[in-house]
């Protein structure tokens, strides 16, 4: 076999693009853990002291700023590739099936990746607008804690968050496993069982952790 | 052809079976001298083609089963320009893919005393001394290299824990010389050859025309010059010319309609070659396998093979009362007839393949058969399960039981299996010389399509060996000898022979489309199958064959009048394809009957009821019939011409195959 | 048994195609799905109508010719089985059965239920082999291969090339097919010299043919008659990443 040209062009193959998604996706997963850990400080009954300190640290520490850029880059790449696939998908099957019993051979989570992705995207826009833009760019006078409190005491807003977390759970239930598989790490059925189990646990616990925050504020208010 | 002598007997009032005797075949190009050195010496004496000249030579290979794919890949590697034609939608779909058991090779990895000589001897004897010593010895000789090559290709043969190749015993051989890849040896070998072929496609040496069916062979100035081929998708008819044509189109077991062969396997290419002058050798030599899942109804389209090993532990029986429709478990022990144990007390259920097959047919003919069609016997494991326990039986036959249950919906754990013999393999085929060339210069036949190595009966695991031997290690040498003489020829499709062949093909298509009758092609095919199975199957006799001869002729006439083939020739038309194939089977069927009729002896698969001992042992007649019957086409409705190729046994002495 | 069949009819690649409904009756539960279609076709021919075109050959699950999308699933309602090994006893009397061709851009419809799957051959052409010429092989036992590797290579090598993985995949991805070959050869010492190039070239061809990407939904492995496991895809991914991220130091 003659050697094919090698450069970065491999990132434009279907497999290369998926690798980008997996790397960024798994990176975002680690962000979620950190983000959740920080956000759970909101639940401490200290009038927001700990959380505000954390928030202050996060928005000023230079190392974190670098990570933040990485994080945004990760999101952008992940979303770019995600949208690419979403729009590409139909091209491989211009004429669909009249009857498709996909539920017989796939999980609902893997089938709804497009939906969960779009919902998370909408969520992100709203979420960033609300916190990041408000706080960092518009320099809202409220402390971070008060901003959160105010936000989540609005039941509509909270409902939107909680709903989004359900879809995040869906996205993670498949995405967590899928990322490892894309990187070729699911080498045998034992590893597969392990990762599927971890994915289920992660997809359940992390979004639940996020969802507790609006619920907490709603309950605390009443 | 040389002058033809008329065989005395047949008076033709209403046409009865007759043939004319032509000149015997005295030169089959087999070398002489030491058996062990024949192939090497022969190779050294063949003409060669220089590498730069190979590029100028074109070869058509029809078929991409084990034989065709291996040949085309090897010829491509040598540098010839190869065009491969298959009616399949991919070369990987050839019938070879279905072979299960394994492939023989005289590797002697087991240190159990195997040798080229032993494999040679077993094959000659297994064929009941109706094949050529030189060919069979060469087959055994190159068998060794086949395994080497396939392993290098990445064929995942079964291995032992030490990492070395595993082998098993097969088909009653006393040696473990069969290499295997679980139950899918044919698949793995074919995919190896297919991969090699695809590599040549990528390198530009081979072009594969899939969905292309060859409908005629063009013979010009006494040499094979090309083919007429139909693009099955568009219906277009093309002429293709080349310096040589290789037919690797497989066997014709589907003449019987029901067989273990793939549904589409057919004889069209070899039959058309026969009509163009190629001799057809031993057409009636057809192997029938004893343990297949029986037909369950008229609608059934094919028969599935079940491993023969089942007879090691299963007991074969039928109810003692003919037509007993009770479910088997309601039939008490004393009303069960273990006919094999009764008839063959010393061998019991383990009698050889042909005996077991014939016995099953006999009890069913007598009305004892079971199942909805009455054409099956029970193979019962209940005693074995009681004796050895479920666990042991599961270890031995678990997967077979599952397969049986999947197909029939019945569990062999609860109720006995039903089995019946089925047509499996055709030893007959185009006559070829030692170089695998037919009597038409430039026309080669390899694999199951030729008649060469298996005599009157093929041993298990030998067909894969032969197909690959022909394709990888024999044809690539021998074809050069002919091609070297063709260097200055420019094959053209503009000759009268091509024009004529194309016209005839188109007429044939028109004719079958214009019949506009009321009956489907399958109805005729089923009918032909039944005639052949009854008269030219497990047991044959003169009167049955004569009757069948008339029936086939009559059926053929009706076919052309009454068949209905919807659609046109200018489109994808599966029924048209089928009709053309069945039309050829209807002609071939007649020749099979003539061949079976003419051979007044029993040998291997060919049991003539008139020629057997009192105990039903076949009686071979070496004095009169130690020859290959090579038939020449004499024209439609004409008595075919028989050319005898005498078989001389210099190294082995024909003996009686005894089962005592 | 009686069935209502809704079958996709399409005269040729240009025809837009449509569903037509047929009724069949008196079908034995022991008939195979293809035999049921044979019966329908015999009747259609006698009635002077066009029979339904469908691919088939071995009818025992090994040649990979058959392939119908039955009631929304590749090769019908059972997992890991070919259409030809599906029997009517798995349906209920009176059922309506919808039959469509395998659909994917690289599988254009030829007629009715027959599609062109030659794209799969072209993927193999790009490297689904070990480049060895006839005659050059060493003795078969000169390279021992650990049994577990040989067994695994076999498992991957059993792909029958039916295309059900593509048909079942929501992205019409040929990943399982391609990966089966890559993984088969990756398990064997003979496959090593070309391992890096093989995976790159085969993936490139897969994309070129227009197959979709793999989102690891796993429908392919559920329908695959050869039971090719998803670990094949992981192997391909690994090999592909490795081949691209670590340039071979000996080749510039
Ligand atoms: C169920 C079963 C199990 C078997 N098991 C074993 C076993 O364990 N061991 C063993 O040694 N043997 C076995 N055999 C026998 C063996 O499989 C065959 O004899 C052998 O594979 C034939 O190979 P071939 O290359 O000659 O032909 P095939 O594999 O039949 O290939 C024929 C090729 O020719 C093409 N073709 C035919 N006619 C035309 C035409 N007119 N135009 C264009 N193309 C055409 C087809 O497309 C195909 O590619 C078995 C057979 C069966 C049925
Ligand atoms: C209910 C749960 C959540 C709360 C209370 C919450 C809270 C916050 C807050 C307060 C900020 C602003 C931090 C700052 O500007 O310093 C923030 C930023 C951000 N959040 Fe959330 N968040 C939640 C869930 C999520 C989820 C589920 C995601 C991801 C899908 C997410 C993604 C982000 C991103 C990307 C940023 C901006 C990056 C950054 O500033 O670090 N958040 N979130
Ligand atoms: C916190 C947010 C997110 C996380 C943690 C995350 C994580 C993941 C992971 C791990 C995968 C699997 C990657 C693979 O199979 O290789 C994935 C897939 C995917 N993600 Fe996200 N993702 C997030 C947000 C988004 C957003 C906002 C989009 C918006 C477009 C998106 C679109 C997709 C899509 C389309 C896929 C499936 C790709 C495919 O078809 O294989 N994701 N995600
Ligand atoms: S991987 Fe499975 S489903 Fe795909 S082509 Fe191969 S056998 Fe068919
Ligand atoms: S179904 Fe499709 S998404 Fe991947 S795992 Fe199989 S190719
Ligand atoms: S017809 Fe061969 S696999 Fe179904």
Coordinates of C-alpha atoms in Angstrom, one line a residue, chain B residues 166-503:
Chain B
X166 CA -5.2 -26.9 14.5
X167 CA -6.5 -29.6 12.3
X168 CA -9.3 -32.2 12.6
X169 CA -10.4 -35.4 11.0
X170 CA -13.1 -35.3 8.3
X171 CA -15.2 -37.6 6.2
X172 CA -13.9 -40.9 7.6
X173 CA -10.3 -40.2 7.0
X174 CA -7.9 -41.8 9.5
X175 CA -5.7 -38.7 9.6
X176 CA -6.3 -35.2 10.9
X177 CA -5.5 -33.2 7.8
X178 CA -8.4 -30.9 7.6
X179 CA -7.7 -27.2 8.4
X180 CA -10.7 -25.2 9.4
X181 CA -12.0 -21.8 10.5
X182 CA -14.8 -22.8 12.9
X183 CA -17.8 -23.7 10.7
X184 CA -17.0 -21.1 8.1
X185 CA -13.9 -22.3 6.3
X186 CA -15.3 -21.6 2.8
X187 CA -16.2 -18.1 3.8
X188 CA -12.7 -17.3 5.2
X189 CA -10.9 -18.8 2.3
X190 CA -13.1 -17.0 -0.2
X191 CA -12.7 -13.7 1.6
X192 CA -9.0 -14.2 1.5
X193 CA -9.1 -14.7 -2.3
X194 CA -11.6 -11.9 -2.6
X195 CA -9.3 -9.6 -0.8
X196 CA -6.4 -10.5 -3.0
X197 CA -8.6 -9.9 -6.0
X198 CA -9.6 -6.4 -4.7
X199 CA -6.0 -5.6 -4.2
X200 CA -5.4 -6.3 -7.9
X201 CA -8.4 -4.2 -8.8
X202 CA -6.9 -1.3 -6.8
X203 CA -3.6 -1.8 -8.7
X204 CA -5.4 -1.7 -12.0
X205 CA -4.6 -5.2 -13.2
X206 CA -8.0 -6.6 -12.7
X207 CA -11.4 -5.2 -13.5
X208 CA -14.4 -6.8 -12.0
X209 CA -17.7 -6.6 -13.8
X210 CA -20.3 -7.5 -11.2
X211 CA -24.0 -8.0 -12.1
X212 CA -22.8 -9.4 -15.4
X213 CA -23.9 -12.8 -16.6
X214 CA -22.0 -14.6 -19.3
X215 CA -24.5 -16.1 -21.7
X216 CA -22.2 -17.5 -24.4
X217 CA -18.6 -18.3 -25.1
X218 CA -17.3 -17.2 -28.5
X219 CA -15.1 -19.6 -30.3
X220 CA -13.4 -18.3 -33.4
X221 CA -11.1 -20.2 -35.7
X222 CA -11.1 -23.0 -33.3
X223 CA -10.0 -20.9 -30.3
X224 CA -11.9 -19.3 -27.4
X225 CA -11.9 -15.7 -28.2
X226 CA -14.3 -14.1 -25.7
X227 CA -17.8 -14.0 -24.3
X228 CA -21.2 -12.6 -24.7
X229 CA -22.3 -11.1 -21.5
X230 CA -25.5 -9.4 -20.3
X231 CA -25.4 -6.5 -17.9
X232 CA -28.1 -7.6 -15.5
X233 CA -29.0 -4.1 -14.4
X234 CA -29.5 -2.5 -17.8
X235 CA -30.1 -5.6 -19.8
X236 CA -27.5 -4.6 -22.4
X237 CA -25.7 -7.3 -24.2
X238 CA -21.9 -6.9 -24.7
X239 CA -19.2 -8.7 -26.6
X240 CA -15.9 -9.0 -24.8
X241 CA -12.8 -10.4 -26.5
X242 CA -9.6 -11.7 -24.9
X243 CA -6.7 -13.9 -25.5
X244 CA -8.1 -16.6 -23.3
X245 CA -11.2 -17.4 -21.3
X246 CA -11.3 -19.1 -17.9
X247 CA -14.5 -20.6 -16.7
X248 CA -14.7 -20.8 -12.9
X249 CA -18.5 -20.9 -12.7
X250 CA -19.0 -23.7 -10.1
X251 CA -21.2 -26.7 -10.1
X252 CA -24.6 -27.6 -11.5
X253 CA -26.3 -29.3 -8.6
X254 CA -29.2 -26.9 -8.9
X255 CA -30.3 -28.9 -12.0
X256 CA -32.2 -30.8 -9.3
X257 CA -33.9 -27.6 -8.1
X258 CA -33.5 -28.5 -4.5
X259 CA -29.9 -28.8 -3.3
X260 CA -27.5 -27.5 -0.8
X261 CA -26.1 -25.1 -3.4
X262 CA -26.9 -21.4 -3.4
X263 CA -30.1 -20.5 -5.2
X264 CA -28.5 -18.8 -8.2
X265 CA -25.8 -21.4 -8.9
X266 CA -26.2 -22.6 -12.5
X267 CA -24.7 -24.3 -15.4
X268 CA -25.2 -21.7 -18.1
X269 CA -21.6 -20.8 -18.7
X270 CA -20.3 -24.4 -18.9
X271 CA -23.3 -25.5 -20.8
X272 CA -22.9 -22.8 -23.4
X273 CA -19.3 -23.7 -23.7
X274 CA -20.4 -27.3 -24.2
X275 CA -22.7 -26.3 -27.0
X276 CA -19.8 -24.4 -28.6
X277 CA -17.7 -27.6 -28.6
X278 CA -16.3 -28.2 -25.2
X279 CA -16.6 -31.7 -23.9
X280 CA -18.7 -32.3 -20.8
X281 CA -17.2 -35.1 -18.7
X282 CA -19.1 -37.5 -16.4
X283 CA -22.2 -35.3 -16.1
X284 CA -24.1 -37.8 -14.0
X285 CA -21.6 -37.9 -11.2
X286 CA -23.4 -36.0 -8.5
X287 CA -22.8 -36.3 -4.8
X288 CA -25.7 -36.6 -2.5
X289 CA -25.2 -35.8 1.2
X290 CA -27.1 -37.9 3.7
X291 CA -27.8 -35.4 6.5
X292 CA -29.7 -32.4 5.4
X293 CA -32.8 -30.7 6.8
X294 CA -35.6 -32.1 4.7
X295 CA -38.1 -30.3 2.6
X296 CA -41.0 -29.0 4.6
X297 CA -43.3 -28.1 1.8
X298 CA -43.7 -27.3 -1.9
X299 CA -42.6 -23.7 -1.3
X300 CA -39.2 -24.8 -0.1
X301 CA -36.4 -23.2 -2.0
X302 CA -33.3 -24.9 -0.8
X303 CA -31.9 -27.5 1.5
X304 CA -29.6 -26.9 4.4
X305 CA -26.7 -29.1 5.2
X306 CA -26.3 -30.5 8.7
X307 CA -22.9 -31.8 9.7
X308 CA -22.5 -35.5 9.2
X309 CA -21.0 -35.9 12.6
X310 CA -24.5 -36.1 14.0
X311 CA -24.7 -39.8 13.1
X312 CA -22.1 -40.6 15.6
X313 CA -24.6 -40.3 18.4
X314 CA -28.0 -40.2 16.8
X315 CA -30.1 -43.2 15.9
X316 CA -32.0 -43.3 12.6
X317 CA -35.5 -44.7 12.6
X318 CA -39.0 -44.6 11.0
X319 CA -42.3 -45.9 12.3
X320 CA -43.0 -49.5 11.6
X321 CA -46.4 -48.7 10.1
X322 CA -46.2 -46.8 6.8
X323 CA -48.0 -43.5 7.0
X324 CA -48.0 -43.4 10.8
X325 CA -48.8 -39.8 11.5
X326 CA -48.4 -39.9 15.3
X327 CA -45.9 -37.6 16.8
X328 CA -42.7 -39.5 17.4
X329 CA -42.8 -39.5 21.2
X330 CA -46.2 -41.3 21.0
X331 CA -44.7 -44.1 19.0
X332 CA -43.6 -46.9 21.4
X333 CA -40.2 -48.4 21.2
X334 CA -41.3 -51.7 19.6
X335 CA -43.1 -49.8 16.8
X336 CA -39.9 -48.0 15.7
X337 CA -37.9 -49.4 12.9
X338 CA -34.2 -48.7 13.3
X339 CA -33.6 -49.8 9.7
X340 CA -29.9 -49.0 9.4
X341 CA -29.2 -51.0 12.5
X342 CA -31.3 -53.8 11.2
X343 CA -29.9 -53.8 7.6
X344 CA -26.3 -53.1 8.5
X345 CA -25.8 -54.7 12.0
X346 CA -22.1 -54.2 12.0
X347 CA -22.0 -50.5 11.0
X348 CA -25.4 -49.5 12.1
X349 CA -26.0 -45.8 12.0
X350 CA -22.5 -45.2 10.9
X351 CA -22.6 -46.7 7.4
X352 CA -20.9 -44.6 4.8
X353 CA -22.6 -41.5 3.2
X354 CA -23.9 -43.2 0.0
X355 CA -25.4 -46.2 1.9
X356 CA -27.1 -44.0 4.4
X357 CA -28.5 -41.8 1.7
X358 CA -29.8 -44.6 -0.4
X359 CA -31.3 -46.4 2.6
X360 CA -33.2 -43.3 3.6
X361 CA -34.6 -43.0 0.1
X362 CA -35.6 -46.6 0.1
X363 CA -37.6 -46.5 3.3
X364 CA -39.3 -43.3 2.2
X365 CA -40.1 -44.9 -1.2
X366 CA -41.7 -47.7 0.7
X367 CA -44.0 -45.3 2.4
X368 CA -42.4 -45.2 5.9
X369 CA -41.2 -41.6 5.6
X370 CA -42.1 -39.1 8.2
X371 CA -42.9 -35.4 8.4
X372 CA -45.4 -33.4 6.4
X373 CA -44.1 -34.6 3.0
X374 CA -43.3 -38.1 4.0
X375 CA -39.7 -37.6 2.8
X376 CA -37.7 -37.7 5.9
X377 CA -36.4 -40.0 8.6
X378 CA -35.9 -39.5 12.3
X379 CA -32.4 -38.9 13.7
X380 CA -33.0 -39.5 17.4
X381 CA -30.8 -38.3 20.2
X382 CA -32.9 -39.4 23.2
X383 CA -30.9 -42.5 23.9
X384 CA -27.6 -40.6 23.6
X385 CA -28.9 -37.9 25.9
X386 CA -29.9 -40.5 28.4
X387 CA -26.6 -42.3 28.1
X388 CA -24.2 -39.4 28.0
X389 CA -26.1 -36.6 29.6
X390 CA -27.3 -33.3 28.2
X391 CA -24.0 -31.6 28.9
X392 CA -21.9 -33.9 26.7
X393 CA -24.4 -33.8 23.8
X394 CA -24.5 -30.0 24.1
X395 CA -20.7 -29.9 23.9
X396 CA -20.7 -31.9 20.8
X397 CA -23.7 -30.7 18.8
X398 CA -25.1 -27.6 20.6
X399 CA -24.7 -25.2 17.7
X400 CA -26.1 -27.7 15.2
X401 CA -29.2 -28.2 17.5
X402 CA -29.7 -24.5 17.6
X403 CA -29.4 -24.1 13.8
X404 CA -31.9 -27.0 13.3
X405 CA -34.3 -25.4 15.7
X406 CA -34.0 -22.0 14.1
X407 CA -34.9 -23.5 10.7
X408 CA -37.6 -26.0 11.7
X409 CA -38.9 -24.5 14.9
X410 CA -38.5 -27.9 16.6
X411 CA -36.0 -28.6 19.3
X412 CA -33.9 -31.7 18.9
X413 CA -33.8 -31.9 22.7
X414 CA -37.4 -32.7 22.7
X415 CA -38.2 -34.4 19.5
X416 CA -36.1 -36.3 17.0
X417 CA -34.5 -34.4 14.1
X418 CA -35.9 -35.1 10.7
X419 CA -33.2 -35.5 8.0
X420 CA -33.1 -36.4 4.4
X421 CA -30.3 -36.7 1.7
X422 CA -29.8 -33.8 -0.7
X423 CA -27.8 -33.0 -3.8
X424 CA -24.6 -31.4 -2.8
X425 CA -21.8 -31.4 -5.3
X426 CA -21.1 -32.2 -8.9
X427 CA -18.0 -34.2 -9.7
X428 CA -18.8 -33.9 -13.4
X429 CA -18.0 -30.8 -15.4
X430 CA -16.2 -29.6 -18.4
X431 CA -13.5 -32.0 -19.6
X432 CA -10.0 -30.5 -19.1
X433 CA -6.5 -31.7 -19.8
X434 CA -3.6 -31.7 -17.4
X435 CA -3.3 -27.9 -18.1
X436 CA -6.9 -27.4 -17.1
X437 CA -7.7 -26.5 -20.7
X438 CA -10.8 -27.8 -22.3
X439 CA -10.6 -29.3 -25.7
X440 CA -11.2 -25.8 -27.1
X441 CA -7.8 -24.1 -27.2
X442 CA -7.8 -21.0 -25.0
X443 CA -10.8 -22.1 -23.0
X444 CA -10.0 -23.2 -19.4
X445 CA -12.2 -24.6 -16.7
X446 CA -11.3 -24.6 -13.0
X447 CA -12.9 -25.4 -9.7
X448 CA -16.2 -27.3 -9.5
X449 CA -16.8 -26.3 -13.1
X450 CA -14.3 -28.9 -14.4
X451 CA -14.5 -32.6 -13.9
X452 CA -10.9 -33.2 -13.0
X453 CA -9.9 -34.6 -9.6
X454 CA -12.7 -36.2 -7.7
X455 CA -13.7 -39.2 -10.0
X456 CA -17.0 -40.6 -9.1
X457 CA -17.1 -39.3 -5.5
X458 CA -15.5 -36.4 -3.7
X459 CA -14.1 -36.6 -0.3
X460 CA -15.1 -34.0 2.3
X461 CA -12.9 -30.9 2.4
X462 CA -11.4 -31.5 -1.0
X463 CA -13.4 -29.1 -3.1
X464 CA -12.0 -26.1 -1.4
X465 CA -8.6 -27.6 -1.9
X466 CA -9.1 -28.2 -5.5
X467 CA -10.6 -24.8 -6.3
X468 CA -7.6 -23.0 -4.7
X469 CA -5.1 -25.4 -6.2
X470 CA -6.4 -24.7 -9.6
X471 CA -6.6 -21.0 -9.1
X472 CA -3.5 -20.1 -7.2
X473 CA -1.0 -22.8 -8.2
X474 CA -1.9 -24.5 -11.4
X475 CA -3.7 -22.3 -13.9
X476 CA -1.3 -19.3 -13.5
X477 CA 1.5 -21.6 -14.8
X478 CA -0.4 -23.6 -17.4
X479 CA -2.2 -20.7 -19.0
X480 CA 1.1 -19.0 -19.9
X481 CA 1.9 -22.0 -22.1
X482 CA -1.0 -21.1 -24.3
X483 CA -0.8 -17.3 -24.0
X484 CA 2.8 -17.5 -25.2
X485 CA 1.4 -18.5 -28.5
X486 CA -1.1 -15.7 -28.7
X487 CA 1.2 -12.7 -28.3
X488 CA 0.8 -11.4 -31.8
X489 CA -3.0 -11.8 -31.9
X490 CA -5.3 -8.9 -31.4
X491 CA -8.6 -10.2 -30.2
X492 CA -11.4 -8.3 -31.8
X493 CA -15.1 -8.4 -31.2
X494 CA -15.9 -7.5 -34.8
X495 CA -15.6 -11.0 -36.2
X496 CA -18.4 -13.0 -37.6
X497 CA -18.3 -15.4 -34.7
X498 CA -19.0 -12.6 -32.2
X499 CA -21.8 -11.1 -34.4
X500 CA -23.3 -14.6 -34.7
X501 CA -23.0 -15.4 -30.9
X502 CA -24.5 -12.0 -30.0
X503 CA -27.4 -12.5 -32.4

